[in-house]
XYZ file of C-alpha atoms in Angstrom:
436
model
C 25.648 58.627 -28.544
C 26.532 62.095 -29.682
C 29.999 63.720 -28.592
C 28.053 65.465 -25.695
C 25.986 62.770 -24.095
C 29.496 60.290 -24.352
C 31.542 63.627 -22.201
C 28.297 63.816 -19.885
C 28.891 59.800 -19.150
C 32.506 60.364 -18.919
C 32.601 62.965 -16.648
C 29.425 60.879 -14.481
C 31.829 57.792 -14.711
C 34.576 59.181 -13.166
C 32.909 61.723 -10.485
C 31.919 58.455 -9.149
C 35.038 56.699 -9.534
C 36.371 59.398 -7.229
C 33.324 59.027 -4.809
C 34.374 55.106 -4.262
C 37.001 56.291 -2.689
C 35.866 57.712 0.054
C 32.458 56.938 0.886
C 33.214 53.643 2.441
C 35.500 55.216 5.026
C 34.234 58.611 5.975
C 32.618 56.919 9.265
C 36.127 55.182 10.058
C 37.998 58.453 9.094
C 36.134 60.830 11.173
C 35.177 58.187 14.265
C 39.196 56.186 14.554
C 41.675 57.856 12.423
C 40.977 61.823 13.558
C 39.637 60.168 17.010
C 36.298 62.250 17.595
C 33.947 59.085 18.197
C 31.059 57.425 17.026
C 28.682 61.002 17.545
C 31.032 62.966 16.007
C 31.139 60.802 12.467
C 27.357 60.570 12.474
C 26.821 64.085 12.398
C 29.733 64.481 9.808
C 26.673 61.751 7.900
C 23.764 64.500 9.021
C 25.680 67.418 7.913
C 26.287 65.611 4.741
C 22.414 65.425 4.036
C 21.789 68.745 5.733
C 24.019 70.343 2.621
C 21.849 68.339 -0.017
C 18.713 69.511 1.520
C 19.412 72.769 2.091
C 20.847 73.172 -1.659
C 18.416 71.542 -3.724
C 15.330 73.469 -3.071
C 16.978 76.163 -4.788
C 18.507 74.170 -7.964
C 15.793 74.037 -10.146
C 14.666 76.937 -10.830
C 18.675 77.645 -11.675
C 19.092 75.126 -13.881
C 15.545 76.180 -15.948
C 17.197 79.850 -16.254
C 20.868 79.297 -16.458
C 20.995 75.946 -18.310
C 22.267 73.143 -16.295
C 26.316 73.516 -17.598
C 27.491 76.283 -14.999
C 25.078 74.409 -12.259
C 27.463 71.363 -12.506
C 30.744 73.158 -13.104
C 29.527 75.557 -9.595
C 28.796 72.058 -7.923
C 31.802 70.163 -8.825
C 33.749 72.801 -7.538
C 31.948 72.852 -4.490
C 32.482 69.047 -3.997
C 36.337 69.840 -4.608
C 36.717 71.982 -1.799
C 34.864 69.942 0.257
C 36.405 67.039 -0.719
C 39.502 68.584 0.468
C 39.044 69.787 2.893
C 37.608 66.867 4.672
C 40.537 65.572 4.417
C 42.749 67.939 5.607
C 40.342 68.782 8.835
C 41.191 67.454 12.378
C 38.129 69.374 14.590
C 34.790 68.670 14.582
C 33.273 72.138 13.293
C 36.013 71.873 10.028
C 34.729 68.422 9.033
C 31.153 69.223 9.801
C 31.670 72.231 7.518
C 33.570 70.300 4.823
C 30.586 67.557 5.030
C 27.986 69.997 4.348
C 29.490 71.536 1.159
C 30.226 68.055 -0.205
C 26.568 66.850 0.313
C 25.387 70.386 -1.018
C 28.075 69.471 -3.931
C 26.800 66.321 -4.819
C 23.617 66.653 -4.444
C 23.318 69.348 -6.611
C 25.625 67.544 -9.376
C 22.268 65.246 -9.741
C 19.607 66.955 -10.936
C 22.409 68.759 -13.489
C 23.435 66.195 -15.033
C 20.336 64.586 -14.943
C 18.638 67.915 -17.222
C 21.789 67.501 -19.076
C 21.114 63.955 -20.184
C 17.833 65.161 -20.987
C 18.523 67.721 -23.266
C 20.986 65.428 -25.459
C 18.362 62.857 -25.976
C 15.018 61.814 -27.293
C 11.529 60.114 -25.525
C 13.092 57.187 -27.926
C 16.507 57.007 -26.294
C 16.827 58.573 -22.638
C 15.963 55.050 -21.515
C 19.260 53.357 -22.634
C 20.623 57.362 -21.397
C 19.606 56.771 -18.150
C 20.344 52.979 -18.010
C 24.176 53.982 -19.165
C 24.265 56.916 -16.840
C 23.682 53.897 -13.890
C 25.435 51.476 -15.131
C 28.272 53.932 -15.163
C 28.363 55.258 -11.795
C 28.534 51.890 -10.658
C 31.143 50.755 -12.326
C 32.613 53.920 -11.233
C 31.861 53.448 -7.121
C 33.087 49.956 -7.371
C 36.283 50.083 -8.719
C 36.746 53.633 -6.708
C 36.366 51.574 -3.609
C 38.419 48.396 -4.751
C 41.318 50.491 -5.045
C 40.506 52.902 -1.992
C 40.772 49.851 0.069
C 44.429 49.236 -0.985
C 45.416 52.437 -0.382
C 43.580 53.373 2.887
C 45.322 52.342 6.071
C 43.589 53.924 9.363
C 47.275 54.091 10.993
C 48.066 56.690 8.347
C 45.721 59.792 8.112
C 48.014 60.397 5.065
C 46.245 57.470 3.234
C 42.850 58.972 3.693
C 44.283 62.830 2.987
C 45.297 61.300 -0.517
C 41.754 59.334 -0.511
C 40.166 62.486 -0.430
C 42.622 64.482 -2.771
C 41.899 62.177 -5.473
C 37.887 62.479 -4.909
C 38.772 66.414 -4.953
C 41.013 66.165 -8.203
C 38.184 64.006 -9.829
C 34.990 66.473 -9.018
C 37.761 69.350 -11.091
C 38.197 66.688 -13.977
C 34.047 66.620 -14.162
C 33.943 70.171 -14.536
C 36.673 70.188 -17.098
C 34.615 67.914 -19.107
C 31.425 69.315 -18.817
C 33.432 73.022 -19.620
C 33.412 71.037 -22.927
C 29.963 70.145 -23.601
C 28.559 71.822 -26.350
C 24.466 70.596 -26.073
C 23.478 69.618 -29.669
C 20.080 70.418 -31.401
C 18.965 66.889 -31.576
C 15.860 65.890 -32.355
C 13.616 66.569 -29.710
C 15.786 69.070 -27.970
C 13.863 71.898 -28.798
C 11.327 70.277 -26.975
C 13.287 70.165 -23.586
C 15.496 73.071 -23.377
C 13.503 76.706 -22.553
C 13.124 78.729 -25.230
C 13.164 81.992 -23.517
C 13.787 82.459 -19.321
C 10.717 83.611 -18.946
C 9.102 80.162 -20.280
C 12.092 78.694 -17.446
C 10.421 77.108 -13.850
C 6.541 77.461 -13.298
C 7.461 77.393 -9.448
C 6.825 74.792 -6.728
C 2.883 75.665 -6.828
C 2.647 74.011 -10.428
C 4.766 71.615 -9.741
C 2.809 70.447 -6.516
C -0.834 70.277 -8.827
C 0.635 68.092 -10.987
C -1.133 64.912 -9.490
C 0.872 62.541 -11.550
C 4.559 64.307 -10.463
C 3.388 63.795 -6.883
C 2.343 60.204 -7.116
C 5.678 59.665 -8.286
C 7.634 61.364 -5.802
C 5.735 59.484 -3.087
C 6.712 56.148 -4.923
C 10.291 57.544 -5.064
C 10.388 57.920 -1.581
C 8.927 54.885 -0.570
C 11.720 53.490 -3.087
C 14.620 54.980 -1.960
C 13.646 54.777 1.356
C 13.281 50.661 1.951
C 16.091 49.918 -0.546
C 18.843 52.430 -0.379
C 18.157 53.943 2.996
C 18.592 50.576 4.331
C 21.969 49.270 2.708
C 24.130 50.495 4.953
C 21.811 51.165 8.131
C 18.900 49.132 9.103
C 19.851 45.977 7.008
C 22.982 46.399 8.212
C 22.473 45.817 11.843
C 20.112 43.012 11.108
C 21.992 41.393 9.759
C 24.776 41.672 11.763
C 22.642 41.250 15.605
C 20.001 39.159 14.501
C 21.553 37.199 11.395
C 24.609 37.197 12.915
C 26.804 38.244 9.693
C 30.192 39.668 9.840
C 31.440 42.712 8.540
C 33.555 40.882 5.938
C 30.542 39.192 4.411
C 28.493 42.815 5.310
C 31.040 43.944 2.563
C 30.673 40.919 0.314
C 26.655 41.513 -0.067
C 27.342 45.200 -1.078
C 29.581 43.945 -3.970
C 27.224 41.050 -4.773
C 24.958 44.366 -5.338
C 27.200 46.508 -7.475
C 27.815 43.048 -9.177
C 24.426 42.080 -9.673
C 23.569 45.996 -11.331
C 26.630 45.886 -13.524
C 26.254 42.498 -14.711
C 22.215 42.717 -15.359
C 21.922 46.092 -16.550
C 21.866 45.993 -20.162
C 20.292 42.451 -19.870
C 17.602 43.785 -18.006
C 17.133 47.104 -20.116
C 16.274 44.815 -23.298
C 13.324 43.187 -21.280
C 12.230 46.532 -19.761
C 12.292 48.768 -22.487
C 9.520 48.124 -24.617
C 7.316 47.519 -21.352
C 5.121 49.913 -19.833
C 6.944 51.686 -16.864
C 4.404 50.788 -13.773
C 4.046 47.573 -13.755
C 8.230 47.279 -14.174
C 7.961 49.166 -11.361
C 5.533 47.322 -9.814
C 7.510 44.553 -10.701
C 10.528 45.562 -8.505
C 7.951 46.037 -5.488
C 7.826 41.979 -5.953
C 11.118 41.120 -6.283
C 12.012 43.537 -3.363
C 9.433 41.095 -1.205
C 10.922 38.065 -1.873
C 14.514 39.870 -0.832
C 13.223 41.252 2.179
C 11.515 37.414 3.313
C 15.012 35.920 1.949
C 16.810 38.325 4.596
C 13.688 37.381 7.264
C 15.341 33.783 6.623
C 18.327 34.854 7.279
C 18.184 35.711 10.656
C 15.330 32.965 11.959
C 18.690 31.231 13.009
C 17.539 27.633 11.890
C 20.230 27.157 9.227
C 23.811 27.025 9.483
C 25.847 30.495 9.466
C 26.900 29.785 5.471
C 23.124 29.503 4.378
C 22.826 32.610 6.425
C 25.539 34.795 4.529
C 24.149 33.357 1.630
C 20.463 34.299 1.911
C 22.105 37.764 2.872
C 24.425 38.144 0.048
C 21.242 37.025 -2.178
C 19.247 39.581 -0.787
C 22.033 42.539 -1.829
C 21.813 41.216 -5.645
C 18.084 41.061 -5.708
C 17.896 45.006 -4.490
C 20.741 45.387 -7.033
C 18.170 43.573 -10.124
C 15.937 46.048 -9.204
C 18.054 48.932 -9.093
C 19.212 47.658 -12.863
C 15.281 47.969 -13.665
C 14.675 51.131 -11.938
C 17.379 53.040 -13.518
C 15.909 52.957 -17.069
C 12.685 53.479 -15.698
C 12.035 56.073 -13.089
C 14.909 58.514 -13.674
C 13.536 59.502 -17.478
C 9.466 59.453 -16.215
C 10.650 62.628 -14.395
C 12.157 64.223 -17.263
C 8.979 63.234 -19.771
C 6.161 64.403 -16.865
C 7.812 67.819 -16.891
C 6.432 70.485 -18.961
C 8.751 72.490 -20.951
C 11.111 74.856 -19.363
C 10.773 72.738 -16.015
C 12.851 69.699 -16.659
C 15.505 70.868 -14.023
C 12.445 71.928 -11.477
C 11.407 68.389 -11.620
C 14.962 66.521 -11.857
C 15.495 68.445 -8.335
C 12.467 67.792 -6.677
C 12.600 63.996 -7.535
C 16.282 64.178 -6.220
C 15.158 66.175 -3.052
C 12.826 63.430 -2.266
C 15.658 61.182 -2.797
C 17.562 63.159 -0.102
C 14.767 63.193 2.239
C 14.445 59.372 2.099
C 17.855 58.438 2.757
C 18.463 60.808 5.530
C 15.046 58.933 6.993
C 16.733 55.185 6.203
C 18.494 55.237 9.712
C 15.278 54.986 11.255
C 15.407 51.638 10.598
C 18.477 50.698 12.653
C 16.684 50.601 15.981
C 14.022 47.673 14.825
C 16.485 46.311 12.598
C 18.807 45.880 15.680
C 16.131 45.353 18.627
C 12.980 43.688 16.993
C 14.420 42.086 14.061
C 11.060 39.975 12.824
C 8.912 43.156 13.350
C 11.669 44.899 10.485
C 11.433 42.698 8.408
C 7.662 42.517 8.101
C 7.207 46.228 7.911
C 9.283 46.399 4.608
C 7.923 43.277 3.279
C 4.533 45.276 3.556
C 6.253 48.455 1.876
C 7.505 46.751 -1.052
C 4.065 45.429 -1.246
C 3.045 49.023 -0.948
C 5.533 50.033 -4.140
C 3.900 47.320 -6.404
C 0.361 49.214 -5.633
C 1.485 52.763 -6.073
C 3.071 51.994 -9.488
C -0.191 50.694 -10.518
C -1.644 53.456 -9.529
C 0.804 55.922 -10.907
C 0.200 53.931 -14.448
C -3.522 55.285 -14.251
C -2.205 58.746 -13.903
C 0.166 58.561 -17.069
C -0.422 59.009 -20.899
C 0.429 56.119 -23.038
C 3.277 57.249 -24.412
C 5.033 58.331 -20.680
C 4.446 55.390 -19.394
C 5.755 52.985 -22.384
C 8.504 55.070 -24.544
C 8.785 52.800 -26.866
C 5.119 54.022 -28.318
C 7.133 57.660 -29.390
C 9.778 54.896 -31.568
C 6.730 53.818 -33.502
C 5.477 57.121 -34.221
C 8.720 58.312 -35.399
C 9.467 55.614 -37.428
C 5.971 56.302 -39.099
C 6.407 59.678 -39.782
C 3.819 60.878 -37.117
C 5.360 64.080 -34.116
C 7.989 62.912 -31.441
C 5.099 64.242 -28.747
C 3.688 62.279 -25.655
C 0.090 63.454 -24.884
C -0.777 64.498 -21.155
C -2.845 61.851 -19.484
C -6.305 63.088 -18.518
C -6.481 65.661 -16.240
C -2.561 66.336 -16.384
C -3.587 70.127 -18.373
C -5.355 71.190 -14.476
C -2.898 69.697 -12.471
C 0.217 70.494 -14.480
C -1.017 73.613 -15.975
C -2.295 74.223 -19.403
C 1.397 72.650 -21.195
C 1.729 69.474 -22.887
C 3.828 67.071 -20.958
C 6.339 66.512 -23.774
C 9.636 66.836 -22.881
């Protein structure tokens, strides 16, 4: 890594670090400690994704014309008075407020970065980028929440006011270190920055006839949507009504996931990266649907309560193997299907669908809860459902998008770092070549 791309990782690594600290308590904090309820802390969670989605619409075309530096350094500081402010609110409309400029904060942190890591690397290395970036964040959330958990004590609001100082003080240390960043002219760059502001965006419209783009935003949301929108809502409450888990072993299968991603990344990365980017897509579809029949075994109720916490916990680390495969995989597809001057167009949609599909996880709860079997079956079909829409993305994308490791042997022969546009990507995507 160049001095840029290891301050971009820095700064990612300990943004998150600060997140930890918080994001496992917000529903305790707002709900017990400032005593407004159960109503009151889910729409703190709804004004949370309110701020994302009503901020990221607009972050692309920003970060095409403006560069993505003073997007994140704007954001963190966003974050930072939220942050704070959360934490120093005891009414309703102050921490409903606070919520919505963190979520609009961090939300818009994403795509930024994201262009960022784009623009300091190659087609031949934005898969270990990506990977890293990951790995990173959580390494960063876990040990964030380890320590959170020694400090916070719901007795003392002053434990969570300095929980949510330190996130604050840690969003200001990001944009410190991104103040910092000076983007090299690597090889490729040229390629992904704009060269003028006029070449910047292309607009939703362009974006939306690019059939390949779309395909993989509808995968993304099916993704995010039966995986993360279900960690800590409808997979929750199965598994705590029908399987019968408790909370302490509810928190021992989210760090048998954040265990599982940090201990397999790099592991997996070496068996993903020369392989073609749908079917290890495809491939996490399959391992999703053994995880979701694991957790279906969990709550059948024919084994003793250990076999049940441990078909649970097992079903946390095999979303977390294919989280470690997803991160090299999907993030930098969206960053080599847009043309130039649209990197940060596409880094927010992709994350706006990401939005979208967690604030939709909750829907879950109610089957997960009520009709437990019935759950279970519906995302053992929808994994199913990811393994055929990555196949079907694959037919949508050139060679060298869907298997990186194609531009590597082209360099090292001499031959132009430049992925060709699958067929029909020129009248979908407009007359550009997808190269970023």
């Amino acid at each position: 890594m160049g001095a840029a791309m290891r301050r971009i990782q820095a700064g990612n690594a300990l943004t998150a670090f600060g997140i930890g600290f918080t994001v496992p308590y917000l529903y305790i904090y707002v709900a017990q400690v400032r005593g407004l309820g159960s109503m009151a802390a889910t729409s703190a969670f709804v004004a949370f994704a309110l701020g994302a989605l009503l901020a990221l619409p607009f972050t692309g075309r920003v970060i095409d014309r403006r560069g993505p530096v003073p997007v994140v350094m704007a954001a963190a500081a966003a974050a930072s008075v939220g942050a704070l402010s959360l934490g120093l609110s005891t009414g309703i409309v102050p921490i409903l407020l606070s919520a919505l400029a963190l979520g609009a904060g961090q939300a818009v942190m994403q795509p930024a970065l994201a262009t960022m890591i784009v623009w300091c690397s190659t087609p031949a290395t934005r898969t270990r980028s990506f990977a890293l970036q990951f790995f990173m964040q959580n390494l960063g959330l876990g040990i964030g929440g380890l320590i959170g958990g020694l400090i916070v004590d719901k007795d003392r609001p002053s434990s969570f006011i300095l929980l949510f100082g330190i996130e604050a003080v840690m969003f200001l240390v990001l944009a410190g270190v991104i103040a910092t960043v000076r983007m090299p002219q690597a090889p490729g760059f040229k390629d992904a920055r704009p060269k003028a502001p006029a070449q910047a965006g292309g607009g939703w419209k362009r974006m939306l006839r690019h059939k390949a783009m779309m395909q993989l935003c509808l995968l993304g949301f099916v993704l995010f949507f039966a995986c993360y929108g279900q960690f800590e809502s409808g997979l929750a409450a199965f598994g705590t009504e029908a399987a019968g888990i408790s909370p302490s072993t509810l928190g021992f299968a989210l760090a048998a996931n954040t265990g599982a991603i940090v201990l397999a990344q790099f592991v997996v990365l070496r068996l993903v990266e020369k392989r073609r980017r749908s079917r290890v897509i495809a491939l996490v579809g399959l391992i999703w649907t053994v995880a979701w029949v694991i957790a279906g075994f969990s709550g059948l109720g024919h084994g003793s309560a250990v076999m049940a916490a441990a078909a649970f916990v097992t079903t946390y680390a095999l979303f977390g193997i294919g989280e470690a495969m997803l991160s090299p995989t999907v993030a930098p597809l969206v960053a080599d299907l847009a043309p130039e001057g649209s990197v940060g167009q596409y880094n927010s949609a992709f994350a706006l669908v990401k939005q979208m599909a967690l604030a939709l996880g909750p829907l879950g709860v109610p089957l997960g809860a009520g009709v437990p079997m019935l759950y279970i079956g519906i995302f053992v079909l929808v994994s199913l459902g990811i393994a055929g829409l990555a196949l079907r993305l694959g037919k949508q994308l050139s060679p060298e998008q869907d298997n990186p490791s194609l531009v590597s042997k082209v360099v090292a022969q001499g031959g132009p770092a430049v992925a060709s546009a699958p067929a029909g990507a020129g009248k979908a995507a407009g007359s550009e070549v997808a190269h970023v």
